[in-house]
Amino acid sequence: MRAVLKVGACQTPELLGDVDAAIACMAGFAARDEAHDLDLLLFPEGFLQGYLVEPAHLNAHALSLGSAGFAAVLRRLRPIRQTLVFGMIEADGDDLYNSAVVVTGGELTGIYRKTHLTGGEHYFTSGGSCPTFVRNGVRFGINICYDTRFPEAAAAVAGQGARVLLVPAQNMMRRPAADEWRDRHHRIRAERARETRMWLVSADVTGERDEQRVGYGPTSVLSPAGEVLAQVPLGTTGMVTATIR
């Protein structure tokens, strides 16, 4: 019998500098009725501390994976049964990374550092590898948001035999850009799915940061043929699920 992975992708409010709220949000999604048989939950880019690429925010909230602060986060996530994949601002010595971590039963079981950075992300250091991970016998990898613009990022994951590409994203943008991009994300991600024949599952934020910035999503599941099989409605919080066989 072929291995099966049941995944939930969570479209959340934007939380900035509030780790307690981020942990509560993850626990809340994990406790939903539709999550009771899921193996893995995916959350947005920079989710733990909030994706705000400004020096004051980064310096105040970045966490080392070996720190007491991150250990406390892991302890609080221990009761959650599902594997969690979520974005965070990682500190490693003098370097900052836009990272996504894999946490199972309160244990750190994997990390990916964003390899392709936008012009506005010059405070971060680029990651240098594309590791893959296994849950329920299904291999998966991670691309973070802008990574999906580059075919080689997805190809590096597929080349290791992965069947699923998880994409934590954060598209809180100025309104003109948000309106321009609201229908473009799927076109780009569909290309990556078709090229690699992987499933692609993304998670994003939604809501308004202020009068100028808005996040629509999308949080969705794309088939290896690039078809959008499920999507949280733009502008709403919620979850979509997929059974990967």
Coordinates of C-alpha atoms in Angstrom, one line a residue, residues 15-226:
L15 CA 0.4 38.4 13.8
L16 CA 3.3 40.7 14.4
G17 CA 5.6 40.3 17.4
D18 CA 3.2 38.1 19.3
V19 CA 4.6 34.6 19.8
D20 CA 1.9 33.7 22.3
A21 CA -0.8 34.5 19.7
A22 CA 1.0 32.5 17.0
I23 CA 1.2 29.4 19.3
A24 CA -2.4 29.8 20.2
C25 CA -3.3 30.1 16.5
M26 CA -1.5 26.9 15.7
A27 CA -3.1 25.1 18.6
G28 CA -6.5 26.3 17.5
F29 CA -6.1 25.0 13.9
A30 CA -4.8 21.7 15.2
A31 CA -7.9 21.3 17.4
R32 CA -10.4 21.9 14.6
D33 CA -12.7 19.0 13.6
E34 CA -11.3 19.0 10.1
A35 CA -7.8 18.6 11.5
H36 CA -8.4 15.5 13.7
D37 CA -7.0 13.0 11.2
L38 CA -4.4 15.3 9.6
D39 CA -0.7 14.4 9.8
L40 CA 0.8 17.8 9.1
L41 CA -0.3 21.5 9.3
L42 CA 1.3 24.3 7.3
F43 CA 1.5 27.9 8.4
P44 CA 2.7 31.1 6.7
E45 CA 6.1 32.6 6.1
G46 CA 7.6 34.3 9.2
F47 CA 4.6 33.2 11.2
L48 CA 6.0 32.7 14.6
Q49 CA 7.2 36.2 15.2
G50 CA 5.5 38.0 12.2
Y51 CA 7.0 38.8 8.9
L52 CA 8.1 42.4 9.2
V53 CA 11.5 43.1 7.5
E54 CA 12.5 46.1 9.6
P55 CA 15.6 46.1 11.8
A56 CA 13.8 46.9 15.0
H57 CA 11.4 44.0 14.6
L58 CA 14.0 41.6 13.4
N59 CA 16.5 42.4 16.2
A60 CA 13.7 42.3 18.9
H61 CA 12.1 39.0 17.8
A62 CA 14.7 36.8 16.1
L63 CA 15.3 33.5 17.8
S64 CA 18.2 31.1 17.8
L65 CA 17.2 27.5 17.5
G66 CA 19.4 26.7 20.5
S67 CA 18.0 29.5 22.6
A68 CA 15.9 29.2 25.8
G69 CA 13.2 31.2 24.0
F70 CA 12.9 28.7 21.2
A71 CA 13.0 25.8 23.6
A72 CA 10.0 27.3 25.4
V73 CA 8.2 27.5 22.1
L74 CA 8.8 23.8 21.5
R75 CA 7.6 22.9 24.9
R76 CA 4.3 24.7 24.3
L77 CA 3.9 22.9 21.0
R78 CA 4.5 19.5 22.5
P79 CA 0.7 18.7 23.0
I80 CA 0.0 19.2 19.3
R81 CA -0.3 15.8 17.6
Q82 CA 0.3 17.0 14.0
T83 CA 3.6 17.8 12.5
L84 CA 3.9 21.6 12.2
V85 CA 5.7 23.5 9.4
F86 CA 5.8 27.2 10.1
G87 CA 7.9 30.2 9.2
M88 CA 10.1 32.1 11.7
I89 CA 12.9 34.7 11.9
E90 CA 16.0 32.7 12.8
A91 CA 19.2 34.1 14.4
D92 CA 22.4 32.2 14.0
G93 CA 25.4 34.2 15.3
D94 CA 25.4 37.5 13.4
D95 CA 23.2 36.2 10.6
L96 CA 19.4 36.3 10.3
Y97 CA 17.5 33.8 8.2
N98 CA 14.0 33.7 6.8
S99 CA 13.4 30.1 7.9
A100 CA 10.7 27.4 8.1
V101 CA 10.9 24.7 10.7
V102 CA 9.4 21.3 11.0
V103 CA 8.2 20.4 14.5
T104 CA 6.8 17.1 15.6
G105 CA 5.7 16.5 19.2
G106 CA 7.5 19.5 20.4
E107 CA 10.8 18.4 18.8
L108 CA 12.6 20.3 16.0
T109 CA 12.9 17.7 13.2
G110 CA 13.9 19.9 10.3
I111 CA 14.7 23.4 9.0
Y112 CA 14.8 25.1 5.7
R113 CA 16.3 28.6 5.1
K114 CA 14.9 30.6 2.2
T115 CA 17.4 30.6 -0.6
H116 CA 16.0 33.3 -2.9
L117 CA 15.6 36.7 -1.2
T118 CA 13.7 39.7 -2.5
G119 CA 15.4 43.1 -2.7
G120 CA 13.6 44.1 0.5
E121 CA 15.0 41.1 2.4
H122 CA 18.7 42.2 2.4
Y123 CA 18.8 42.0 6.2
F124 CA 18.6 38.2 5.8
T125 CA 21.3 35.8 4.7
S126 CA 20.4 33.4 2.0
G127 CA 20.2 29.7 2.8
G128 CA 22.4 27.3 1.0
S129 CA 20.6 24.0 0.8
C130 CA 17.2 22.4 0.0
P131 CA 16.7 19.6 2.5
T132 CA 13.8 17.2 2.4
F133 CA 11.9 15.5 5.2
V134 CA 9.7 12.4 5.6
R135 CA 6.3 12.1 7.4
N136 CA 4.2 8.9 7.1
G137 CA 6.6 7.6 4.5
V138 CA 6.0 10.6 2.2
R139 CA 8.9 12.8 1.4
F140 CA 8.4 16.6 1.2
G141 CA 10.4 19.8 0.9
I142 CA 9.9 23.5 1.3
N143 CA 10.1 26.6 -0.8
I144 CA 9.3 29.9 0.9
C145 CA 7.2 32.4 -1.0
Y146 CA 9.6 34.1 -3.5
D147 CA 11.5 30.9 -4.0
T148 CA 8.7 29.6 -6.2
R149 CA 9.7 32.2 -8.8
F150 CA 12.8 30.1 -9.5
P151 CA 12.4 26.6 -11.1
E152 CA 15.6 25.4 -9.6
A153 CA 14.3 25.8 -6.1
A154 CA 11.4 23.3 -6.7
A155 CA 13.6 21.1 -8.9
A156 CA 16.1 20.7 -6.0
V157 CA 13.3 19.3 -3.8
A158 CA 11.9 17.1 -6.5
G159 CA 15.3 15.7 -7.4
Q160 CA 15.4 14.1 -3.9
G161 CA 12.3 12.1 -4.6
A162 CA 9.8 14.4 -2.8
R163 CA 6.1 14.1 -3.7
V164 CA 5.0 17.3 -2.0
L165 CA 6.3 20.9 -2.0
L166 CA 5.2 23.0 1.0
V167 CA 5.1 26.8 0.4
P168 CA 4.9 29.1 3.5
A169 CA 4.1 32.5 2.0
Q170 CA 3.4 36.0 3.3
N171 CA 1.8 38.4 0.7
M172 CA 0.8 41.3 2.9
M173 CA 1.3 44.0 0.2
R174 CA 0.4 47.6 -0.6
R175 CA -3.0 47.5 -2.2
P176 CA -2.0 48.1 -5.8
A177 CA 0.6 45.3 -5.6
A178 CA -1.9 43.0 -3.8
D179 CA -4.5 43.6 -6.5
E180 CA -2.0 42.9 -9.2
W181 CA -0.7 39.7 -7.6
R182 CA -3.9 38.2 -6.3
D183 CA -4.4 36.0 -9.5
R184 CA -0.7 35.6 -10.4
H185 CA 0.5 33.4 -7.5
H186 CA -1.4 30.3 -8.8
R187 CA 0.0 30.7 -12.3
I188 CA 3.6 30.6 -11.0
R189 CA 3.0 27.8 -8.6
A190 CA 1.2 25.8 -11.2
E191 CA 4.3 25.9 -13.4
R192 CA 6.4 24.5 -10.5
A193 CA 3.9 21.7 -9.9
R194 CA 3.8 20.7 -13.6
E195 CA 7.5 20.9 -14.0
T196 CA 8.3 18.7 -11.0
R197 CA 5.1 16.6 -10.9
M198 CA 4.8 17.3 -7.2
W199 CA 1.8 18.4 -5.2
L200 CA 2.1 22.0 -4.1
V201 CA 0.5 23.2 -0.8
S202 CA 0.7 26.8 0.2
A203 CA -0.3 28.8 3.3
D204 CA -0.6 32.6 3.5
V205 CA -1.9 35.4 5.7
T206 CA -5.0 37.5 5.1
G207 CA -6.5 40.8 6.4
E208 CA -5.4 44.4 6.6
R209 CA -2.2 45.6 8.3
D210 CA -3.2 49.3 7.9
E211 CA -4.9 51.5 5.4
Q212 CA -2.2 50.8 2.8
R213 CA -1.5 47.1 3.1
V214 CA -3.7 44.1 2.6
G215 CA -3.2 40.4 2.4
Y216 CA -5.6 38.2 0.3
G217 CA -3.8 34.8 0.3
P218 CA -4.0 32.5 -1.5
T219 CA -3.8 29.3 0.7
S220 CA -4.4 26.4 -1.6
V221 CA -3.7 22.8 -2.8
L222 CA -2.4 22.3 -6.4
S223 CA -2.2 18.9 -8.0
P224 CA 0.9 17.7 -9.9
A225 CA -0.9 18.8 -13.0
G226 CA -1.1 22.3 -11.7

